[in-house]
Amino acid sequence: MATRTVSVSTVVSQLRSGAPQAHPAAPAYQALAEGLRRLVADGRILDGTRLPSERTLTAALGTSRTTVAAAYAVLRDRGYLVSRQGSGSVVTVPGGRSGGGPLGPGDTSLDLIDLSIAAPSAPPGMAEAFEEAVSELPRHLGGAGYSPFGLPELRELLAQRYATRGLETTPGQIMVTTGALAALSVVLRAMVGPGDRVLMESPTYPNALASVRDSGARTVGLPLDAAGLDPHALDVALRQSSATLAYLIPDFQNPTGTLVDESTRVQVAASLRRQRAVAVIDETPAELGIDVADHEMPRPLAAFDERAVTLGSASKTYWGGLRVGWLRAPERDVARLEQARLSLDLGVPVLEQLVLKRLLVKRDSVLAHRRSELRSSRDALTAALRRRLPDWRFTVPTGGLSLWCELPQPRSSALCDAVAPLGVRLAPGSSFGVEGGLESFVRIPYAVHGDVLTDAVDRIARAWGLVAEGPAAGTARGTLIA
Amino acid sequence: MATRTVSVSTVVSQLRSGAPQAHPAAPAYQALAEGLRRLVADGRILDGTRLPSERTLTAALGTSRTTVAAAYAVLRDRGYLVSRQGSGSVVTVPGGRSGGGPLGPGDTSLDLIDLSIAAPSAPPGMAEAFEEAVSELPRHLGGAGYSPFGLPELRELLAQRYATRGLETTPGQIMVTTGALAALSVVLRAMVGPGDRVLMESPTYPNALASVRDSGARTVGLPLDAAGLDPHALDVALRQSSATLAYLIPDFQNPTGTLVDESTRVQVAASLRRQRAVAVIDETPAELGIDVADHEMPRPLAAFDERAVTLGSASKTYWGGLRVGWLRAPERDVARLEQARLSLDLGVPVLEQLVLKRLLVKRDSVLAHRRSELRSSRDALTAALRRRLPDWRFTVPTGGLSLWCELPQPRSSALCDAVAPLGVRLAPGSSFGVEGGLESFVRIPYAVHGDVLTDAVDRIARAWGLVAEGPAAGTARGTLIA
């Protein structure tokens, strides 16, 4: 992720590495405004970034103060910049994803399509859930507002949801967190020490990978094949590595989308027991079956392995702007997890918990809409890929949020670099690899509308053409900024 | 903090250590119900705790299943218990702090006064701020909702607030977190390794202490005297310990309430520079001046030491049910703090940030109310203590949320044990000590109404009478449960 400050040297070098001005006759201030605007549109300067002061940029560019001031004024007028006394000039992306209007010569009117995050916008009914939750809030305002492990009624609903899925659970086994990643932080703090080994599927969820590494543990990769998790390979890897923890995503894995079937779960559980490894099961995508109905889903992995800790999240099922997740632990681990929690943060906002309560009650209707949207986006994406990039290979996932594509050549990072200036942000396969590699893969999430994906695939195909075979591949970034 | 599960052996031993039944002729089921109810009212079984199943408790008590079932039924009828298929029986505290109605023989109708948390209820205007924030939400629902370091407009407002306090700050220096403790977790992850030494005032905020310890760092205590932080002692401690970080609360310290004056800040900053230690300044209580107006406050410590990292929180200034905090870091530390953050959690809920935005805009009126309430509560507490416990010593703090009382005898833990059955939850002085000790002190927060505090001091005085001089001191717990 980029930071939200940008140094003057970065701005100057990015401006200079850009294409020459389309209209060399344009006034200098307009050319500068356009250069800066394009850096914003390309996602190279992010929303909320403070630009260098006019004086600093003037000095660094060796231009006149008037030119810089006029360029900033143009950007302000166009809604790309907010300047406030004492805080400098802060970039703003007008209208969010849909981008701003044309701006002078050389404008390409690119909209930024951010496919680096596999997370959907809020479903219908979200604003209503917030309003209802606010109406319930006064009941809580008379207290100090702390509920470090979660509101009892929410823990109860979450426990019921597990029971419905075939895993008997008491509210005391549930801890509400600020998300699945925060839940993983709690588990790692409670259960691993420096040098302990944690097995992770490869590819896996990059933030979980960072979290495990930053905990001081050592990661052990378990390569996934096209069918997903291989229980024999898991058994061997656990035995050889003596890993004490295994972080797994058995339900519509991120990024591959594979779903581990029930008979494999039985084998996985046996292997975990045999090798005395504790499974940490990330079920963030578990509710996102597209072709698999609720009643067709295998039972949660913890139903097969009572020692497993399960992580859940509202971010993908409902909305990422809600920051609520939870964990479900065996009774015997609850006390140490609670202790670890209290050294990380003091709990989840009351209102967020009330919102999730509402959403759990409305789950079926909210999810029906979400799944139907995902089906349509997924199908648009696969159709566009088959049309524009017929030599790319992928298995169509039956749920989840992303397609894991195998490229004919290991040029994923180059592709992501090349498509950025075309206004598509993508994470290369290597980001998902436990031990690097995976340069032959790229994840394309389908959490946005099908039309946007069709547009994105068009740009990806153009970038791929240059990266895969074009003579300019070596200088793709410099060339493509034009 | 207690866990939210309770073992059958704990329940049985707590029942047996309680007072004999006031009415020995009462039916067994009623006696059991009353025993359990009192454990709840005393705060020994917390809201949301799952009780043992009827069968388990029957076996452990050696009574009949009918008795246990009837006792649970009474508790359900009285609103102390919620039983649901598959989830067992979960304790609920009826009406929250105000307690439930009388329940059969032996009922003492005690209200629980929780003084273990120094945090106020929500101020007037909070519900309105939530409503306004919800009306602003739709602007965000079309996106994925992630803003891992905070919404630009909130970071801008927080930066402005620092500038108003005399510390120039850019929005890029601000990271929004789920609270000051979560901000501390980020700082520790980025800045300390196993075995590094972190200097902390003693007494200090217990959750920060736990957080530093769980990070693998070693704590070094700096004893505070009645006047607060002694810069010479700080200098010596930094030099002798080679601490790389110093966690300090210079503004209305928790728990002592002392405010470090501007000339001391100059000395502290010089010492930190000289000893190359990075200050982590927790400003959670900084806005809670009671006798000190905004314009009389010393400038933030980071204004004297540009390397300092500052933590802030909405929990104490506004409401603990909002879980929003932030940190302010020097530009050069921003990137590594952002990286550390992304391995802990993915950001703060959008709505919470919109609420805090509203509160920052209304700050002056919200705070005027908060401060006037705190003044009145503080004065009621000090008056009650002078009346009932004239040999206790304290310095009246000019701001913050708590009074740090010195007892005539080092019996703080015994006092807290003794006052619990009288319905007051208090944290002993030793909880705040970096290297234990502090048994001669107790923290009494004044974040609740003055009448409640007068009542609490009455109970504390009764408990102190038994603990300090009564012949039953050695068996205070057993005796006082009556």
Short mmCIF file of N, CA and C in Angstrom, two decimals, chain B residues 278-389:
data_model
loop_
_atom_site.label_atom_id
_atom_site.label_comp_id
_atom_site.label_asym_id
_atom_site.label_seq_id
_atom_site.Cartn_x
_atom_site.Cartn_y
_atom_site.Cartn_z
N VAL B 278 12.92 7.39 21.91
CA VAL B 278 11.74 7.94 21.24
C VAL B 278 10.60 7.98 22.24
N ALA B 279 9.98 9.13 22.37
CA ALA B 279 8.85 9.26 23.29
C ALA B 279 7.57 8.84 22.59
N VAL B 280 6.79 8.02 23.27
CA VAL B 280 5.44 7.70 22.81
C VAL B 280 4.50 8.36 23.81
N ILE B 281 3.85 9.43 23.35
CA ILE B 281 3.10 10.29 24.24
C ILE B 281 1.62 9.95 24.13
N ASP B 282 1.06 9.40 25.18
CA ASP B 282 -0.36 9.06 25.18
C ASP B 282 -1.16 10.27 25.66
N GLU B 283 -1.87 10.88 24.73
CA GLU B 283 -2.63 12.09 25.07
C GLU B 283 -4.11 11.81 25.26
N THR B 284 -4.45 10.55 25.52
CA THR B 284 -5.86 10.21 25.70
C THR B 284 -6.58 11.17 26.66
N PRO B 285 -5.99 11.52 27.83
CA PRO B 285 -6.74 12.41 28.74
C PRO B 285 -6.51 13.91 28.47
N ALA B 286 -5.76 14.24 27.40
CA ALA B 286 -5.26 15.62 27.26
C ALA B 286 -6.35 16.68 27.11
N GLU B 287 -7.53 16.28 26.64
CA GLU B 287 -8.58 17.29 26.41
C GLU B 287 -9.44 17.49 27.64
N LEU B 288 -9.12 16.80 28.73
CA LEU B 288 -10.02 16.79 29.88
C LEU B 288 -9.57 17.72 31.01
N GLY B 289 -9.13 18.90 30.63
CA GLY B 289 -8.80 19.89 31.64
C GLY B 289 -10.07 20.32 32.40
N ILE B 290 -9.99 20.34 33.72
CA ILE B 290 -11.15 20.78 34.51
C ILE B 290 -10.88 22.20 35.01
N ASP B 291 -9.72 22.39 35.58
CA ASP B 291 -9.36 23.71 36.08
C ASP B 291 -8.41 24.43 35.12
N VAL B 292 -8.09 23.76 34.03
CA VAL B 292 -7.13 24.33 33.08
C VAL B 292 -7.86 24.51 31.75
N ALA B 293 -7.96 25.76 31.31
CA ALA B 293 -8.63 26.03 30.04
C ALA B 293 -7.71 25.68 28.88
N ASP B 294 -8.27 25.52 27.69
CA ASP B 294 -7.48 25.17 26.51
C ASP B 294 -6.26 26.08 26.36
N HIS B 295 -6.51 27.40 26.51
CA HIS B 295 -5.40 28.32 26.22
C HIS B 295 -4.33 28.29 27.31
N GLU B 296 -4.64 27.66 28.44
CA GLU B 296 -3.64 27.55 29.51
C GLU B 296 -2.82 26.26 29.43
N MET B 297 -3.23 25.36 28.53
CA MET B 297 -2.53 24.07 28.46
C MET B 297 -1.13 24.25 27.87
N PRO B 298 -0.15 23.51 28.39
CA PRO B 298 1.16 23.49 27.74
C PRO B 298 1.03 22.91 26.34
N ARG B 299 1.95 23.25 25.46
CA ARG B 299 1.90 22.67 24.12
C ARG B 299 2.18 21.16 24.20
N PRO B 300 1.72 20.40 23.20
CA PRO B 300 1.95 18.95 23.21
C PRO B 300 3.45 18.65 23.32
N LEU B 301 3.78 17.55 23.96
CA LEU B 301 5.19 17.25 24.15
C LEU B 301 5.94 17.15 22.82
N ALA B 302 5.25 16.69 21.78
CA ALA B 302 5.90 16.56 20.47
C ALA B 302 6.31 17.92 19.90
N ALA B 303 5.76 19.00 20.44
CA ALA B 303 6.19 20.32 19.99
C ALA B 303 7.59 20.63 20.49
N PHE B 304 8.01 19.91 21.52
CA PHE B 304 9.36 20.12 22.08
C PHE B 304 10.33 19.06 21.60
N ASP B 305 9.78 17.96 21.10
CA ASP B 305 10.63 16.84 20.69
C ASP B 305 10.06 16.30 19.39
N GLU B 306 10.68 16.69 18.28
CA GLU B 306 10.08 16.40 16.98
C GLU B 306 10.09 14.91 16.66
N ARG B 307 10.83 14.10 17.44
CA ARG B 307 10.86 12.66 17.16
C ARG B 307 9.74 11.92 17.87
N ALA B 308 9.01 12.60 18.72
CA ALA B 308 7.97 11.92 19.50
C ALA B 308 6.82 11.43 18.63
N VAL B 309 6.27 10.29 19.01
CA VAL B 309 5.03 9.79 18.41
C VAL B 309 3.92 10.05 19.44
N THR B 310 2.79 10.55 18.96
CA THR B 310 1.71 10.92 19.86
C THR B 310 0.49 10.03 19.62
N LEU B 311 -0.13 9.57 20.70
CA LEU B 311 -1.34 8.75 20.59
C LEU B 311 -2.54 9.56 21.09
N GLY B 312 -3.66 9.43 20.42
CA GLY B 312 -4.87 10.10 20.86
C GLY B 312 -6.06 9.16 20.79
N SER B 313 -7.14 9.55 21.41
CA SER B 313 -8.32 8.67 21.48
C SER B 313 -9.58 9.49 21.68
N ALA B 314 -10.68 8.97 21.14
CA ALA B 314 -11.98 9.59 21.38
C ALA B 314 -12.67 9.00 22.61
N SER B 315 -12.09 7.95 23.20
CA SER B 315 -12.79 7.19 24.23
C SER B 315 -13.09 7.98 25.48
N LYS B 316 -12.15 8.76 25.92
CA LYS B 316 -12.32 9.46 27.18
C LYS B 316 -12.89 10.86 26.93
N THR B 317 -12.46 11.49 25.87
CA THR B 317 -12.97 12.83 25.55
C THR B 317 -14.44 12.76 25.18
N TYR B 318 -14.80 11.76 24.37
CA TYR B 318 -16.16 11.65 23.88
C TYR B 318 -16.85 10.42 24.47
N TRP B 319 -16.57 9.24 23.94
CA TRP B 319 -17.26 8.05 24.45
C TRP B 319 -16.47 6.79 24.11
N GLY B 320 -16.42 5.87 25.08
CA GLY B 320 -15.68 4.63 24.88
C GLY B 320 -16.33 3.68 23.89
N GLY B 321 -17.62 3.88 23.65
CA GLY B 321 -18.33 3.03 22.68
C GLY B 321 -17.98 3.35 21.25
N LEU B 322 -17.43 4.55 21.05
CA LEU B 322 -16.73 4.88 19.81
C LEU B 322 -15.36 4.25 19.95
N ARG B 323 -14.93 3.47 19.03
CA ARG B 323 -13.56 2.95 19.17
C ARG B 323 -12.69 3.60 18.09
N VAL B 324 -12.37 4.85 18.30
CA VAL B 324 -11.51 5.54 17.35
C VAL B 324 -10.38 6.24 18.10
N GLY B 325 -9.20 6.01 17.65
CA GLY B 325 -8.04 6.73 18.15
C GLY B 325 -7.19 7.10 16.95
N TRP B 326 -6.01 7.58 17.22
CA TRP B 326 -5.12 7.95 16.12
C TRP B 326 -3.70 8.04 16.67
N LEU B 327 -2.78 8.12 15.74
CA LEU B 327 -1.44 8.48 16.14
C LEU B 327 -0.95 9.58 15.22
N ARG B 328 -0.01 10.37 15.74
CA ARG B 328 0.67 11.40 14.96
C ARG B 328 2.16 11.08 15.03
N ALA B 329 2.76 10.92 13.86
CA ALA B 329 4.16 10.51 13.83
C ALA B 329 4.98 11.51 13.03
N PRO B 330 6.28 11.58 13.30
CA PRO B 330 7.15 12.36 12.42
C PRO B 330 7.07 11.80 11.01
N GLU B 331 7.20 12.68 10.02
CA GLU B 331 7.12 12.24 8.62
C GLU B 331 7.98 11.00 8.35
N ARG B 332 9.17 11.00 8.92
CA ARG B 332 10.10 9.93 8.57
C ARG B 332 9.68 8.56 9.10
N ASP B 333 8.77 8.53 10.06
CA ASP B 333 8.32 7.25 10.60
C ASP B 333 7.02 6.75 9.97
N VAL B 334 6.40 7.59 9.15
CA VAL B 334 5.06 7.26 8.66
C VAL B 334 5.05 5.93 7.89
N ALA B 335 6.01 5.75 6.99
CA ALA B 335 5.97 4.57 6.13
C ALA B 335 6.07 3.28 6.94
N ARG B 336 6.99 3.24 7.91
CA ARG B 336 7.12 1.97 8.64
C ARG B 336 5.94 1.73 9.59
N LEU B 337 5.34 2.82 10.09
CA LEU B 337 4.15 2.63 10.91
C LEU B 337 2.98 2.13 10.06
N GLU B 338 2.87 2.64 8.85
CA GLU B 338 1.80 2.17 7.97
C GLU B 338 1.96 0.69 7.64
N GLN B 339 3.21 0.30 7.41
CA GLN B 339 3.44 -1.12 7.12
C GLN B 339 3.09 -1.99 8.33
N ALA B 340 3.48 -1.55 9.50
CA ALA B 340 3.16 -2.33 10.71
C ALA B 340 1.65 -2.40 10.90
N ARG B 341 0.97 -1.31 10.63
CA ARG B 341 -0.47 -1.27 10.80
C ARG B 341 -1.18 -2.33 9.98
N LEU B 342 -0.72 -2.49 8.73
CA LEU B 342 -1.41 -3.40 7.82
C LEU B 342 -1.27 -4.86 8.21
N SER B 343 -0.42 -5.16 9.17
CA SER B 343 -0.37 -6.54 9.65
C SER B 343 -1.18 -6.71 10.93
N LEU B 344 -1.80 -5.64 11.41
CA LEU B 344 -2.60 -5.74 12.63
C LEU B 344 -4.10 -5.67 12.34
N ASP B 345 -4.51 -4.69 11.58
CA ASP B 345 -5.91 -4.65 11.14
C ASP B 345 -5.99 -3.74 9.93
N LEU B 346 -7.13 -3.72 9.26
CA LEU B 346 -7.21 -3.00 7.99
C LEU B 346 -7.93 -1.67 8.10
N GLY B 347 -8.03 -1.15 9.32
CA GLY B 347 -8.57 0.19 9.40
C GLY B 347 -9.78 0.30 10.30
N VAL B 348 -10.27 1.53 10.36
CA VAL B 348 -11.34 1.89 11.28
C VAL B 348 -12.63 2.01 10.47
N PRO B 349 -13.75 1.60 11.06
CA PRO B 349 -15.01 1.71 10.34
C PRO B 349 -15.24 3.13 9.80
N VAL B 350 -15.81 3.19 8.62
CA VAL B 350 -16.11 4.49 8.01
C VAL B 350 -17.01 5.32 8.92
N LEU B 351 -18.07 4.69 9.43
CA LEU B 351 -19.03 5.48 10.20
C LEU B 351 -18.41 6.07 11.46
N GLU B 352 -17.61 5.29 12.15
CA GLU B 352 -16.96 5.81 13.36
C GLU B 352 -16.13 7.06 13.03
N GLN B 353 -15.50 7.02 11.88
CA GLN B 353 -14.68 8.17 11.48
C GLN B 353 -15.55 9.37 11.18
N LEU B 354 -16.71 9.13 10.56
CA LEU B 354 -17.62 10.24 10.27
C LEU B 354 -18.17 10.82 11.57
N VAL B 355 -18.41 9.96 12.56
CA VAL B 355 -18.90 10.44 13.86
C VAL B 355 -17.84 11.31 14.52
N LEU B 356 -16.60 10.83 14.49
CA LEU B 356 -15.54 11.61 15.14
C LEU B 356 -15.37 12.96 14.44
N LYS B 357 -15.52 12.96 13.12
CA LYS B 357 -15.47 14.23 12.38
C LYS B 357 -16.48 15.22 12.95
N ARG B 358 -17.72 14.73 13.11
CA ARG B 358 -18.78 15.59 13.66
C ARG B 358 -18.42 16.08 15.06
N LEU B 359 -17.89 15.18 15.87
CA LEU B 359 -17.57 15.55 17.25
C LEU B 359 -16.44 16.57 17.30
N LEU B 360 -15.49 16.43 16.38
CA LEU B 360 -14.38 17.40 16.38
C LEU B 360 -14.91 18.79 16.02
N VAL B 361 -15.91 18.80 15.14
CA VAL B 361 -16.49 20.09 14.76
C VAL B 361 -17.25 20.71 15.93
N LYS B 362 -17.93 19.87 16.71
CA LYS B 362 -18.70 20.35 17.86
C LYS B 362 -17.88 20.35 19.14
N ARG B 363 -16.60 20.12 19.03
CA ARG B 363 -15.75 19.88 20.19
C ARG B 363 -16.01 20.81 21.36
N ASP B 364 -16.04 22.11 21.12
CA ASP B 364 -16.08 23.03 22.25
C ASP B 364 -17.33 22.85 23.10
N SER B 365 -18.49 22.68 22.43
CA SER B 365 -19.70 22.55 23.25
C SER B 365 -19.76 21.19 23.94
N VAL B 366 -19.34 20.14 23.23
CA VAL B 366 -19.33 18.81 23.87
C VAL B 366 -18.39 18.81 25.08
N LEU B 367 -17.22 19.40 24.89
CA LEU B 367 -16.23 19.38 25.96
C LEU B 367 -16.63 20.26 27.14
N ALA B 368 -17.30 21.36 26.86
CA ALA B 368 -17.72 22.23 27.96
C ALA B 368 -18.63 21.43 28.90
N HIS B 369 -19.52 20.65 28.32
CA HIS B 369 -20.42 19.83 29.12
C HIS B 369 -19.64 18.76 29.88
N ARG B 370 -18.76 18.09 29.18
CA ARG B 370 -17.96 17.03 29.78
C ARG B 370 -17.16 17.56 30.98
N ARG B 371 -16.53 18.71 30.79
CA ARG B 371 -15.68 19.26 31.84
C ARG B 371 -16.51 19.70 33.04
N SER B 372 -17.67 20.24 32.78
CA SER B 372 -18.47 20.69 33.91
C SER B 372 -18.97 19.47 34.70
N GLU B 373 -19.32 18.40 34.01
CA GLU B 373 -19.70 17.16 34.70
C GLU B 373 -18.54 16.61 35.53
N LEU B 374 -17.36 16.60 34.92
CA LEU B 374 -16.19 16.04 35.62
C LEU B 374 -15.85 16.88 36.86
N ARG B 375 -15.98 18.20 36.73
CA ARG B 375 -15.69 19.06 37.89
C ARG B 375 -16.62 18.69 39.04
N SER B 376 -17.89 18.57 38.71
CA SER B 376 -18.86 18.30 39.76
C SER B 376 -18.64 16.90 40.37
N SER B 377 -18.31 15.92 39.54
CA SER B 377 -18.05 14.58 40.06
C SER B 377 -16.77 14.54 40.90
N ARG B 378 -15.75 15.19 40.39
CA ARG B 378 -14.48 15.21 41.14
C ARG B 378 -14.68 15.85 42.51
N ASP B 379 -15.43 16.96 42.52
CA ASP B 379 -15.61 17.66 43.79
C ASP B 379 -16.47 16.84 44.76
N ALA B 380 -17.46 16.13 44.23
CA ALA B 380 -18.27 15.27 45.10
C ALA B 380 -17.41 14.15 45.67
N LEU B 381 -16.53 13.60 44.84
CA LEU B 381 -15.67 12.51 45.30
C LEU B 381 -14.71 12.99 46.38
N THR B 382 -14.05 14.11 46.15
CA THR B 382 -13.07 14.58 47.15
C THR B 382 -13.79 14.96 48.45
N ALA B 383 -14.97 15.55 48.34
CA ALA B 383 -15.72 15.91 49.55
C ALA B 383 -16.10 14.65 50.33
N ALA B 384 -16.57 13.63 49.62
CA ALA B 384 -16.98 12.40 50.30
C ALA B 384 -15.77 11.72 50.95
N LEU B 385 -14.65 11.71 50.27
CA LEU B 385 -13.46 11.08 50.84
C LEU B 385 -12.98 11.84 52.09
N ARG B 386 -13.00 13.16 52.02
CA ARG B 386 -12.54 13.95 53.18
C ARG B 386 -13.45 13.71 54.39
N ARG B 387 -14.72 13.50 54.09
CA ARG B 387 -15.70 13.28 55.16
C ARG B 387 -15.55 11.87 55.74
N ARG B 388 -15.49 10.87 54.85
CA ARG B 388 -15.56 9.48 55.30
C ARG B 388 -14.19 8.84 55.56
N LEU B 389 -13.19 9.31 54.84
CA LEU B 389 -11.86 8.68 54.97
C LEU B 389 -10.81 9.78 55.12
#
